[in-house]
Short mmCIF file of C-alpha atoms and ligand atoms in Angstrom, two decimals:
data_model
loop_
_atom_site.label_atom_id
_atom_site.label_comp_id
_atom_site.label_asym_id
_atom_site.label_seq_id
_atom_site.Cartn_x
_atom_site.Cartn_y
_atom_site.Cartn_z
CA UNK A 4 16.44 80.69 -67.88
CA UNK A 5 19.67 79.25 -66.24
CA UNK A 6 19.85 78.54 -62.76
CA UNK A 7 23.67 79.30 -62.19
CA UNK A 8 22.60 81.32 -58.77
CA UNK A 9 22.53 78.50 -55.89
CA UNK A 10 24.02 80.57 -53.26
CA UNK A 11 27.18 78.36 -52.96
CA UNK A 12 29.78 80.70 -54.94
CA UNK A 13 32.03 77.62 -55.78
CA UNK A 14 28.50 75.75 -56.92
CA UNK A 15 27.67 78.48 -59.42
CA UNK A 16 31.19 78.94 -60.52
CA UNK A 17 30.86 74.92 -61.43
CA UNK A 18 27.35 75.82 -63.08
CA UNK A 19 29.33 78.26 -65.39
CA UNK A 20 31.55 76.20 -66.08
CA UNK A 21 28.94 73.83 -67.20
CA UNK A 22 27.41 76.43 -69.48
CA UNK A 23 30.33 77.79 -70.88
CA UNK A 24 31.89 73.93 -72.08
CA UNK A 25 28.43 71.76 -72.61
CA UNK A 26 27.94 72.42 -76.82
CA UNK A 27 24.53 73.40 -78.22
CA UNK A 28 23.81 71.19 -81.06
CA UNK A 29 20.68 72.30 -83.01
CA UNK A 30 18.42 69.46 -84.58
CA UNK A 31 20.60 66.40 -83.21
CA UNK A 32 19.93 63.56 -83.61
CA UNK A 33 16.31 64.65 -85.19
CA UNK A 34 15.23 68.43 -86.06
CA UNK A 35 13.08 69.81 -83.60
CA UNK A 36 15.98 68.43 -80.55
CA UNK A 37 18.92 71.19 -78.77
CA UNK A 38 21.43 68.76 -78.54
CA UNK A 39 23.72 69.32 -75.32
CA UNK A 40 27.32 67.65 -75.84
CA UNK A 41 29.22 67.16 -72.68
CA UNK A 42 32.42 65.97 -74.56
CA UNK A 43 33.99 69.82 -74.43
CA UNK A 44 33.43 69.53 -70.20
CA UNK A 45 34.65 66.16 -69.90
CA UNK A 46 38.22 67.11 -72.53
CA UNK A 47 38.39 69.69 -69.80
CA UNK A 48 40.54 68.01 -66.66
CA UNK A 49 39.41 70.74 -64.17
CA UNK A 50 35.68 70.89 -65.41
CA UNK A 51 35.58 66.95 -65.18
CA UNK A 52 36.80 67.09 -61.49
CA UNK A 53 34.78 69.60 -60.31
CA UNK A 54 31.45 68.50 -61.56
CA UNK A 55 32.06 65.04 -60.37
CA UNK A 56 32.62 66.01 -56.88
CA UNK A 57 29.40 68.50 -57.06
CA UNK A 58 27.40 65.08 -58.68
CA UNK A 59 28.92 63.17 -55.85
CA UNK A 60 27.95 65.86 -52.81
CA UNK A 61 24.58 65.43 -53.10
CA UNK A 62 24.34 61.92 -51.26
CA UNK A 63 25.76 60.65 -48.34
CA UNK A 64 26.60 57.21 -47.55
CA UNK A 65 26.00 54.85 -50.54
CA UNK A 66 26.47 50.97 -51.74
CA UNK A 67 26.23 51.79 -55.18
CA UNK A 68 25.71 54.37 -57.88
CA UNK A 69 24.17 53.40 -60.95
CA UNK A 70 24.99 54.96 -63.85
CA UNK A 71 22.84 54.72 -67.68
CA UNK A 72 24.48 53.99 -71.16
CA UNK A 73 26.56 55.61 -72.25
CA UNK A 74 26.94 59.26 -71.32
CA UNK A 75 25.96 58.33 -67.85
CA UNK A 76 28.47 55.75 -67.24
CA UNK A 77 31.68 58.59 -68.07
CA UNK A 78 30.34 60.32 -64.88
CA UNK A 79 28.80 57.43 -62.77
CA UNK A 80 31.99 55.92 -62.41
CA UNK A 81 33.88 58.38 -61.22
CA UNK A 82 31.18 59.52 -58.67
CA UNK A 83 31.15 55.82 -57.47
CA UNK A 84 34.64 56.40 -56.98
CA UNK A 85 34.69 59.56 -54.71
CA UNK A 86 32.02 58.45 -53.04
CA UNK A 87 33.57 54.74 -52.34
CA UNK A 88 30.98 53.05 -54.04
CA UNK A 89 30.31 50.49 -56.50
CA UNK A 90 28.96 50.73 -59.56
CA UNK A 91 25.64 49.30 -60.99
CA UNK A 92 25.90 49.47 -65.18
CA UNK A 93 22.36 50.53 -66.12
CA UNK A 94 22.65 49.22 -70.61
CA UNK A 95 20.81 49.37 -73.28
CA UNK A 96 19.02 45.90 -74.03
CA UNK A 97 20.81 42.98 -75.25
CA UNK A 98 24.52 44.53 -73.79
CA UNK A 99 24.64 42.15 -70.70
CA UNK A 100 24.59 38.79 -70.42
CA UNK A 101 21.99 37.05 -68.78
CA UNK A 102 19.85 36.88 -66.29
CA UNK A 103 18.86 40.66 -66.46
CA UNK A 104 15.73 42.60 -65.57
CA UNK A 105 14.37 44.81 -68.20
CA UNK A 106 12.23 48.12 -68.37
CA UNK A 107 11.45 49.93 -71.79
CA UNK A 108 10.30 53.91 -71.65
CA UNK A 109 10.13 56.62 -74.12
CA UNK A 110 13.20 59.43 -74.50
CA UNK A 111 12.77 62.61 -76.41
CA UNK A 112 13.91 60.97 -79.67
CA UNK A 113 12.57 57.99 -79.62
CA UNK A 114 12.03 54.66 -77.21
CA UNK A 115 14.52 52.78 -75.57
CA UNK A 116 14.71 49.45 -73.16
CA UNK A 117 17.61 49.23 -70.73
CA UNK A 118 18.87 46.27 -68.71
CA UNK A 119 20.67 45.62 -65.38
CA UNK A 120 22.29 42.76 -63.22
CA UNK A 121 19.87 42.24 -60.38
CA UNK A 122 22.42 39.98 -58.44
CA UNK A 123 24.48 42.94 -58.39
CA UNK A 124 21.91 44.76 -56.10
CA UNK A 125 22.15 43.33 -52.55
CA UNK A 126 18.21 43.90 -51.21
CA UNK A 127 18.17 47.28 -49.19
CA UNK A 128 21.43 48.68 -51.40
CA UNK A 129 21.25 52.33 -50.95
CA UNK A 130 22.03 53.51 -54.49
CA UNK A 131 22.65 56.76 -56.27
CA UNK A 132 21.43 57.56 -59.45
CA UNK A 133 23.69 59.70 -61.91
CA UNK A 134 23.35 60.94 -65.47
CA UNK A 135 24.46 63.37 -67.37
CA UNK A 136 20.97 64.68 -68.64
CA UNK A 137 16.93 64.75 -67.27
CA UNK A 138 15.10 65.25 -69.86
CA UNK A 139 11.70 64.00 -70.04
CA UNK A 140 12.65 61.63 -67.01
CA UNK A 141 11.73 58.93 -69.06
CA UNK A 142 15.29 57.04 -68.80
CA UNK A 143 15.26 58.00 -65.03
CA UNK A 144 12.08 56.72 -64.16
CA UNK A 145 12.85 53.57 -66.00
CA UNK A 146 15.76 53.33 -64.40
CA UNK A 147 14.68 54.10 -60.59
CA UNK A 148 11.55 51.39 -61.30
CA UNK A 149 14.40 48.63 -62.42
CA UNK A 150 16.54 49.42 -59.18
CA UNK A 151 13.20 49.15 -56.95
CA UNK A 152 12.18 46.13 -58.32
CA UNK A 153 15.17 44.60 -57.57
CA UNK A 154 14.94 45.47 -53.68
CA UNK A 155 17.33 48.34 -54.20
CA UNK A 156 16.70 51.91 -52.08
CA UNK A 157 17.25 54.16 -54.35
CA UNK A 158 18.22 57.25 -51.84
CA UNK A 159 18.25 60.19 -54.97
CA UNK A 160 19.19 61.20 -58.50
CA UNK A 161 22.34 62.94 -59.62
CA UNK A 162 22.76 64.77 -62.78
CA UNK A 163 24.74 66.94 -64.54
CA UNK A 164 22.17 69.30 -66.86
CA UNK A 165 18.50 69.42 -66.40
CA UNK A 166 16.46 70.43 -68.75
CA UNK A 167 13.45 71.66 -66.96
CA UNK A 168 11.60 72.60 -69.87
CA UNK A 169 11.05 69.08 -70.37
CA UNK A 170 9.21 68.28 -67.34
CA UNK A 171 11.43 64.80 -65.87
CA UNK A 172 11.21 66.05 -62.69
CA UNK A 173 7.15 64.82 -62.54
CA UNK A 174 8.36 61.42 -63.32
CA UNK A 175 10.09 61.47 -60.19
CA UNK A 176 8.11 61.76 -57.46
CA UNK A 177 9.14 61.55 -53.93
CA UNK A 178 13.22 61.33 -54.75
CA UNK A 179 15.84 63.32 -54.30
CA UNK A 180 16.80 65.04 -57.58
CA UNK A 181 19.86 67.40 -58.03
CA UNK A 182 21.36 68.95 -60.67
CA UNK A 183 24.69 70.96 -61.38
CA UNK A 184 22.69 73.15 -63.89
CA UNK A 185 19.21 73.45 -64.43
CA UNK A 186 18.36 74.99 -67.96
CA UNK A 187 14.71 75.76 -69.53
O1 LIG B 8 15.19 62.20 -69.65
P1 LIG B 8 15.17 61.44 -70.95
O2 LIG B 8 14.21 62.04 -71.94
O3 LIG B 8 14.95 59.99 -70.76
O4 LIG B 8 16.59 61.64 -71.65
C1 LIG B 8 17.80 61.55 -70.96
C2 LIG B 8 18.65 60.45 -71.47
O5 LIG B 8 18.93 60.64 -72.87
C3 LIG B 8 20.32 60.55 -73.09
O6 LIG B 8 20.73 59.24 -73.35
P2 LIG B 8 20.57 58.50 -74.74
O7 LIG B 8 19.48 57.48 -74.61
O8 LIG B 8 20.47 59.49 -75.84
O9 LIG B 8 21.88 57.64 -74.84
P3 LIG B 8 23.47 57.88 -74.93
O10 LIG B 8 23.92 58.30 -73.56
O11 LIG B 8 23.95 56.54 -75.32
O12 LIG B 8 23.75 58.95 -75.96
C4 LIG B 8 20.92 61.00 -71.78
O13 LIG B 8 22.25 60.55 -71.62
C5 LIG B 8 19.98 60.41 -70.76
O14 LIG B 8 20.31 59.08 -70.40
N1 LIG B 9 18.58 67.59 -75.61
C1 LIG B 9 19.36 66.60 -75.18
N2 LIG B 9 20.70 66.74 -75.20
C2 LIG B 9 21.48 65.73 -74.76
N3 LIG B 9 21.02 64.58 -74.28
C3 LIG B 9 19.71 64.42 -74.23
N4 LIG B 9 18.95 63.39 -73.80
C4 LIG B 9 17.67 63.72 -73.99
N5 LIG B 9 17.56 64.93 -74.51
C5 LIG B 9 18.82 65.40 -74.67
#
């Protein structure tokens, strides 16, 4: 199933977009995984603009967005950007130097632990969180849990493809999560 029917004609005409210039990669990076490669959508100047501004609609007023290595950063900093924010650089361990604060959690293909700069997150920051996929949630939910244990308010989640199948959206009670496409 693909949700390109939102009832915002220039929102579903993004979602097309989406579908027609995200690549399906069969068994990437392990068999078993449909790999979805944004690089055709982000080559594509019009594509790129678009689904930034549809990431960036989704929130109002915010002190930061924070974005997750790597694919999330290419679209995290330009939604910081139209939404005059900063941005919070969400790595993969041992990227930053220190002090950090750390979370690991389990992806689709395997386990990860990602770092951030808590000094960079004022207490009571409202910050957005963008990426370009949910999957299992796993990265998201690490990611959110980070943010809130270093006193940030993290006011909803912002990504490009969801793959619903997957089930992230039960890792995430509570928040805010939107998607320009949602895919089974
Ligand atoms: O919902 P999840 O199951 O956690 O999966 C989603 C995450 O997986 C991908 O990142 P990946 O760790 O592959 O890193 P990359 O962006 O460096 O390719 C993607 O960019 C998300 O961050
Ligand atoms: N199927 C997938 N395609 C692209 N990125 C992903 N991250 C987790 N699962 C993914």
């Amino acid at each position: 199933m693909s949700d390109l029917v939102t009832g915002d004609p220039a929102r579903d005409a993004v979602a097309r977009r989406v579908t027609e210039l995200v690549r399906l990669v069969p068994d990437y990076p392990q068999p078993g995984v449909l790999f979805r490669d944004i690089t055709p959508l982000l080559a594509d100047a019009r594509a790129f603009a678009d689904v930034v501004a549809a990431m960036a609609s989704v929130a109002g007023q915010v002190d930061l967005v924070a974005g997750m290595e790597a694919r999330g950063f290419l679209l995290a900093g330009p939604v910081a950007t139209a939404l005059g924010a900063g941005l919070v650089p969400v790595r993969k361990a041992g990227k930053l130097p220190g002090p950090t604060a750390s979370a690991t959690y389990a992806l689709e293909y395997g386990e990860a632990e990602i770092e951030i700069h808590p000094a960079t997150i004022t207490p009571g920051a409202r910050v957005l969180v963008v990426d370009d996929v949910l999957a299992t949630g796993g990265t998201a939910a690490a990611t959110v849990g980070l943010l809130r244990s270093c006193g940030a308010d993290v006011v909803g989640l912002s990504f490009l493809v969801e793959l619903a199948g997957l089930g992230g959206r039960a890792h995430l009670p509570g928040l805010s999560v939107d998607t320009v496409l949602t895919v089974d």
